[in-house]
Amino acid sequence: MTKIVFMGTPDFSVPVLRSVIQAGYEVIAVVTQPDRPVGRKKVLTPPPVKVEAQKHGIPVLQPEKVKNKEDLQAVLNLEPELIITAAFGQILPKPLLDAPKYGCINVHASLLPELRGGAPIHYSIIQGKEKTGITIMYMAEKLDAGDILTQVEVEIAKDDTVGSLHDKLSEAGSKLLLETLPPLLKGDLLPKQQDENLATFAYNIKREEEKIQWSKPAIEIYNHIRGMNPWPVAYTTLSDAVMKVWASVIIESKSNQVPGTIVGLEEDGINVSTGDGQILKLTEIQPSGKKRMKAKDYLRGAGAHLQVGMKLGDNQ
C-alpha cells in the first residue's frame, strides 16, 4: 500500500479526502490548518478536513506554517510516498516536495494555467466563464505552476453560484483523482508543462472587491453577485448602511437613470439601473443588522420606506 499524506482545509477538500479513503488507499495522516475562531462569538472551530479525518481515526497535524522547521520535520518523519493536497492554503517547501517517492500532487479547481490562486471558483463566475474544471498537477514552489497530470471540464450554468459550482467541482475533483491515482502510481502518466503565457490569477478576494460597482454593465454585476454567493457576499450601501445582495436577475426593461438608482419597486424585487442602461432586479438581500431575506419580504416590512429615485452605492 502506498503511504499517503493528505493536506487540505475547507469543505472543498472533504469529498476529495473521503473518496481516497473509501477507495481503500492508506491515508496515514492529514495535515490541515489550525482551528480558528468562527462567527460573532468567535467559537474555536476545527477545519472541515480535520472533522472528516477524525471520523476515520486518521491522525491530524495542524501546523501554522508547514515550512517551519519542526512542523516540516513532523511531516517528513511520516515518510509519505505520496502527498495529495486540495485547497490546503499553503505553498509546500522544497524539502517536502522532493520527499515522497511519487511526488506531491494538487487537486485545483480550474483549468490551469487559468485562474491560479485561492479563489478560482469565484473568479470563474465573476468573469462570466461558461466552463471551468479540475486540474490535477504536480506541486511546485511557485503558485499553482506545476506540471499538469490530468484535467476535466465542468460547465458553469447561467444561474450557478459559488456554492453550487463549488459542489460540482468538489465532486469532479474526487472522481478525477481516483481516475488519476492508478496510472500515476504505475508511472503511466506523462506530465504536461503549463504555458506561462496563458497564466491568469484568482487571488483571494479583498473586502473592497466585494462591493457592487453600479457603473458596470448589468451582466457583470449579475455575475459579480453570483460569484460572491454564499461567501463572502456582494454588498452595496443604502443610506450609508451596508446592504448585502445575495441574488438578482436581469430584466428586459431599460433605464437612463444614474447607475445605482432605484427605478422600480415590484412585488418580487428592487429594480436598479446599471452602467449599460439595463435594469437589475435585486431579489434576495440582507439589510444591515438583519438576516438574509427575499426582497419582497423586505419591501413589505422594514423596506416600506424605499422610494423610486433613491440611490444605492456611492452615488447617493
Coordinates of C-alpha atoms in Angstrom, one line a residue:
M1 CA 0.0 0.0 0.0
T2 CA 1.2 3.5 -0.9
K3 CA 1.5 5.7 2.2
I4 CA -0.4 8.9 1.5
V5 CA -0.5 12.1 3.5
F6 CA -3.5 14.3 2.6
M7 CA -3.4 18.1 3.0
G8 CA -6.5 20.2 2.8
T9 CA -8.6 22.6 4.9
P10 CA -12.1 23.7 3.7
D11 CA -15.3 22.0 2.7
F12 CA -14.0 21.6 -0.9
S13 CA -11.3 19.1 0.4
V14 CA -13.7 16.9 2.3
P15 CA -15.2 14.8 -0.5
V16 CA -11.7 14.5 -2.0
L17 CA -10.3 13.1 1.2
R18 CA -13.4 10.9 1.7
S19 CA -13.1 9.4 -1.8
V20 CA -9.4 8.4 -1.3
I21 CA -10.3 6.7 2.0
Q22 CA -13.3 4.9 0.6
A23 CA -11.3 3.7 -2.4
G24 CA -9.1 1.8 0.0
Y25 CA -5.9 3.9 -0.1
E26 CA -3.8 4.2 3.0
V27 CA -4.0 7.7 4.4
I28 CA -1.5 7.7 7.2
A29 CA -2.1 11.4 8.3
V30 CA -4.0 14.5 7.4
V31 CA -2.3 18.0 7.6
T32 CA -4.7 20.9 7.9
Q33 CA -4.8 24.5 9.2
P34 CA -5.1 25.2 12.9
D35 CA -8.6 25.6 14.5
R36 CA -9.8 29.1 14.0
P37 CA -12.4 31.4 15.8
V38 CA -15.6 31.5 13.8
G39 CA -18.7 33.7 13.9
R40 CA -19.6 36.7 16.1
K41 CA -18.9 34.7 19.3
K42 CA -15.5 33.6 18.0
V43 CA -16.0 29.9 18.7
L44 CA -12.9 27.9 18.1
T45 CA -13.8 25.7 15.2
P46 CA -11.8 22.8 13.6
P47 CA -11.3 22.8 9.8
P48 CA -13.8 20.6 8.0
V49 CA -11.0 18.3 6.9
K50 CA -10.0 17.7 10.5
V51 CA -13.5 16.7 11.4
E52 CA -13.6 14.2 8.4
A53 CA -10.2 12.8 9.3
Q54 CA -11.2 12.2 12.9
K55 CA -14.3 10.3 11.8
H56 CA -11.9 7.8 10.2
G57 CA -9.4 7.7 13.1
I58 CA -6.7 9.3 11.0
P59 CA -4.0 11.3 12.9
V60 CA -4.2 15.1 12.2
L61 CA -1.3 17.6 12.2
Q62 CA -2.2 21.4 12.3
P63 CA 0.9 23.5 11.6
E64 CA 0.5 27.3 11.4
K65 CA 3.2 27.2 8.7
V66 CA 4.3 23.8 7.3
K67 CA 7.6 25.4 6.3
N68 CA 8.5 25.9 9.9
K69 CA 11.4 23.6 10.7
E70 CA 9.7 21.5 13.4
D71 CA 6.4 21.2 11.6
L72 CA 8.2 20.3 8.3
Q73 CA 10.2 17.6 10.1
A74 CA 7.0 16.2 11.6
V75 CA 5.6 15.6 8.2
L76 CA 8.9 14.3 6.8
N77 CA 9.0 11.8 9.7
L78 CA 5.8 10.2 8.4
E79 CA 7.8 9.1 5.3
P80 CA 4.9 9.6 2.9
E81 CA 5.2 8.1 -0.5
L82 CA 2.6 10.4 -2.0
I83 CA 1.2 13.8 -0.8
I84 CA -2.2 14.9 -2.0
T85 CA -3.3 18.4 -1.5
A86 CA -6.7 20.0 -2.1
A87 CA -7.2 23.7 -1.0
F88 CA -4.6 23.4 1.7
G89 CA -3.9 27.1 1.7
Q90 CA 0.0 27.0 1.9
I91 CA 2.8 26.5 -0.6
L92 CA 4.9 23.5 0.3
P93 CA 8.6 24.0 0.8
K94 CA 11.1 22.2 -1.5
P95 CA 12.2 19.5 1.0
L96 CA 8.6 18.4 1.3
L97 CA 8.0 18.5 -2.5
D98 CA 11.1 16.4 -3.0
A99 CA 10.5 13.8 -0.3
P100 CA 7.7 11.5 -1.5
K101 CA 8.5 8.7 -3.9
Y102 CA 5.5 9.6 -6.1
G103 CA 5.7 13.3 -5.6
C104 CA 3.2 15.9 -4.3
I105 CA 0.0 16.4 -6.3
N106 CA -2.7 19.0 -6.0
V107 CA -6.4 19.0 -6.9
H108 CA -7.1 22.5 -8.2
A109 CA -10.5 24.0 -9.1
S110 CA -9.7 25.5 -12.5
L111 CA -8.4 24.6 -15.9
L112 CA -4.8 25.6 -15.4
P113 CA -2.9 27.7 -16.3
E114 CA -6.1 29.8 -16.0
L115 CA -7.1 31.0 -12.5
R116 CA -4.1 30.1 -10.4
G117 CA -4.6 31.1 -6.7
G118 CA -7.0 30.8 -3.8
A119 CA -10.3 31.9 -5.4
P120 CA -10.7 30.2 -8.8
I121 CA -14.3 29.2 -8.3
H122 CA -15.3 32.8 -7.5
Y123 CA -13.5 34.3 -10.5
S124 CA -14.7 31.7 -13.0
I125 CA -18.2 33.1 -12.3
I126 CA -17.3 36.7 -11.8
Q127 CA -15.6 36.6 -15.2
G128 CA -18.7 35.1 -16.8
K129 CA -17.0 31.9 -18.0
E130 CA -19.1 29.2 -19.5
K131 CA -16.8 26.4 -18.3
T132 CA -14.1 25.7 -15.7
G133 CA -12.8 22.4 -14.4
I134 CA -10.4 20.5 -12.3
T135 CA -6.7 20.2 -12.8
I136 CA -4.6 17.6 -11.0
M137 CA -0.9 18.6 -11.2
Y138 CA 2.4 18.1 -9.6
M139 CA 3.1 20.8 -7.0
A140 CA 5.9 23.3 -7.4
E141 CA 7.3 26.1 -5.3
K142 CA 5.5 28.6 -7.4
L143 CA 1.8 29.1 -7.0
D144 CA -0.2 26.5 -9.0
A145 CA 2.5 26.3 -11.6
G146 CA 3.4 22.6 -11.6
D147 CA 3.1 20.2 -14.5
I148 CA -0.4 19.0 -15.3
L149 CA -1.3 15.4 -14.9
T150 CA -5.0 15.3 -15.8
Q151 CA -7.9 17.7 -16.4
V152 CA -11.7 17.6 -16.7
E153 CA -14.0 20.3 -17.8
V154 CA -17.1 21.4 -15.8
E155 CA -19.8 23.5 -17.3
I156 CA -21.0 26.7 -15.5
A157 CA -24.7 27.2 -15.6
K158 CA -26.1 30.7 -16.0
D159 CA -27.6 30.5 -12.5
D160 CA -24.7 28.8 -10.8
T161 CA -23.3 30.4 -7.6
V162 CA -20.0 29.8 -5.9
G163 CA -21.9 27.4 -3.7
S164 CA -23.4 25.3 -6.4
L165 CA -20.3 25.3 -8.6
H166 CA -18.1 24.5 -5.6
D167 CA -20.1 21.3 -5.0
K168 CA -19.9 20.3 -8.7
L169 CA -16.1 20.9 -8.7
S170 CA -15.5 19.1 -5.5
E171 CA -17.3 16.0 -6.8
A172 CA -15.5 16.3 -10.2
G173 CA -12.2 16.6 -8.3
S174 CA -12.9 13.5 -6.2
K175 CA -13.7 11.5 -9.3
L176 CA -10.8 12.7 -11.4
L177 CA -8.4 12.0 -8.5
L178 CA -9.5 8.3 -8.3
E179 CA -9.0 8.0 -12.1
T180 CA -5.6 9.6 -11.9
L181 CA -4.0 7.7 -9.0
P182 CA -3.7 4.2 -10.6
P183 CA -1.8 5.4 -13.7
L184 CA 0.2 7.8 -11.6
L185 CA 1.4 5.1 -9.2
K186 CA 2.2 2.9 -12.2
G187 CA 4.3 5.6 -13.8
D188 CA 2.0 5.7 -16.9
L189 CA 1.2 9.4 -16.9
L190 CA 3.1 12.0 -18.9
P191 CA 3.1 15.3 -17.2
K192 CA 2.5 18.4 -19.3
Q193 CA 4.2 21.7 -18.7
Q194 CA 2.0 24.8 -18.2
D195 CA 2.2 27.6 -20.7
E196 CA 3.2 30.6 -18.6
N197 CA 2.0 33.0 -21.3
L198 CA -1.6 31.8 -20.7
A199 CA -1.5 32.1 -16.9
T200 CA -4.2 34.1 -15.2
F201 CA -4.7 34.6 -11.5
A202 CA -7.6 34.4 -9.0
Y203 CA -6.1 35.8 -5.8
N204 CA -8.2 35.7 -2.5
I205 CA -10.9 38.3 -2.6
K206 CA -10.4 41.5 -0.7
R207 CA -13.1 43.4 1.1
E208 CA -13.2 46.3 -1.4
E209 CA -13.7 43.8 -4.3
E210 CA -17.0 42.6 -2.7
K211 CA -18.6 46.0 -3.3
I212 CA -21.0 46.3 -6.3
Q213 CA -20.0 48.9 -8.9
W214 CA -23.2 50.1 -10.3
S215 CA -21.4 51.8 -13.2
K216 CA -20.7 48.4 -14.7
P217 CA -23.0 46.6 -17.2
A218 CA -25.8 44.6 -15.7
I219 CA -24.4 41.3 -16.8
E220 CA -21.1 42.0 -15.0
I221 CA -23.0 43.0 -11.8
Y222 CA -25.2 39.9 -12.1
N223 CA -22.0 37.7 -12.4
H224 CA -20.4 39.5 -9.5
I225 CA -23.3 38.8 -7.2
R226 CA -23.3 35.1 -8.2
G227 CA -19.6 35.0 -7.8
M228 CA -19.8 36.1 -4.2
N229 CA -22.7 33.8 -3.1
P230 CA -22.6 32.3 -0.5
W231 CA -19.3 33.8 0.6
P232 CA -18.1 36.5 1.0
V233 CA -21.4 38.0 -0.4
A234 CA -21.6 41.1 -2.6
Y235 CA -22.7 44.3 -1.0
T236 CA -23.8 47.9 -1.7
T237 CA -24.9 50.8 0.6
L238 CA -28.3 52.2 1.3
S239 CA -28.4 55.5 3.3
D240 CA -24.8 54.8 4.3
A241 CA -25.7 51.4 5.7
V242 CA -24.3 48.2 4.2
M243 CA -26.8 46.0 2.4
K244 CA -25.7 42.6 1.2
V245 CA -27.0 41.4 -2.1
W246 CA -27.4 37.6 -2.4
A247 CA -29.3 37.2 -5.7
S248 CA -30.5 39.2 -8.7
V249 CA -32.0 38.8 -12.2
I250 CA -31.6 40.9 -15.3
I251 CA -34.9 42.1 -16.6
E252 CA -35.8 43.4 -20.1
S253 CA -36.5 47.0 -19.2
K254 CA -34.0 49.8 -19.7
S255 CA -33.3 53.0 -17.8
N256 CA -31.4 56.2 -18.5
Q257 CA -31.1 57.0 -14.7
V258 CA -27.8 57.3 -13.0
P259 CA -26.4 53.8 -12.2
G260 CA -27.4 52.6 -8.8
T261 CA -30.8 54.5 -8.9
I262 CA -33.8 52.5 -7.7
V263 CA -36.1 52.7 -10.8
G264 CA -38.9 50.4 -9.7
L265 CA -40.3 48.6 -6.6
E266 CA -42.1 45.5 -7.6
E267 CA -43.7 42.7 -5.6
D268 CA -40.7 40.4 -6.3
G269 CA -37.8 42.8 -6.0
I270 CA -36.0 46.1 -6.3
N271 CA -35.2 47.4 -9.8
V272 CA -31.9 49.2 -10.1
S273 CA -30.3 51.0 -13.0
T274 CA -26.8 49.9 -14.2
G275 CA -24.0 51.3 -16.3
D276 CA -25.3 50.0 -19.6
G277 CA -28.9 51.1 -19.1
Q278 CA -30.1 47.5 -18.3
I279 CA -32.1 47.1 -15.2
L280 CA -31.0 44.6 -12.5
K281 CA -33.7 43.3 -10.1
L282 CA -32.4 42.5 -6.6
T283 CA -34.4 39.5 -5.4
E284 CA -32.6 38.5 -2.2
I285 CA -30.9 40.9 0.2
Q286 CA -29.6 41.3 3.7
P287 CA -30.1 44.7 5.2
S288 CA -27.7 45.9 7.8
G289 CA -28.2 44.1 11.1
K290 CA -30.8 41.7 9.7
K291 CA -30.9 38.2 8.3
R292 CA -30.9 37.2 4.7
M293 CA -34.4 37.6 3.2
K294 CA -36.3 37.8 0.0
A295 CA -36.5 41.4 -1.3
K296 CA -40.3 41.0 -1.4
D297 CA -40.4 40.4 2.4
Y298 CA -38.2 43.4 3.0
L299 CA -40.4 45.6 0.9
R300 CA -43.5 44.5 2.9
G301 CA -41.7 45.3 6.2
A302 CA -38.6 47.4 7.0
G303 CA -38.1 48.4 3.4
A304 CA -41.5 50.1 3.0
H305 CA -39.7 53.4 3.2
L306 CA -37.9 52.8 -0.1
Q307 CA -38.9 55.1 -2.9
V308 CA -38.2 55.2 -6.6
G309 CA -35.3 57.7 -7.2
M310 CA -33.3 56.6 -4.1
K311 CA -29.8 55.6 -4.9
L312 CA -27.6 52.6 -3.9
G313 CA -23.8 52.8 -3.5
D314 CA -21.6 55.8 -3.9
N315 CA -24.0 57.8 -6.0
Q316 CA -26.3 58.6 -3.1

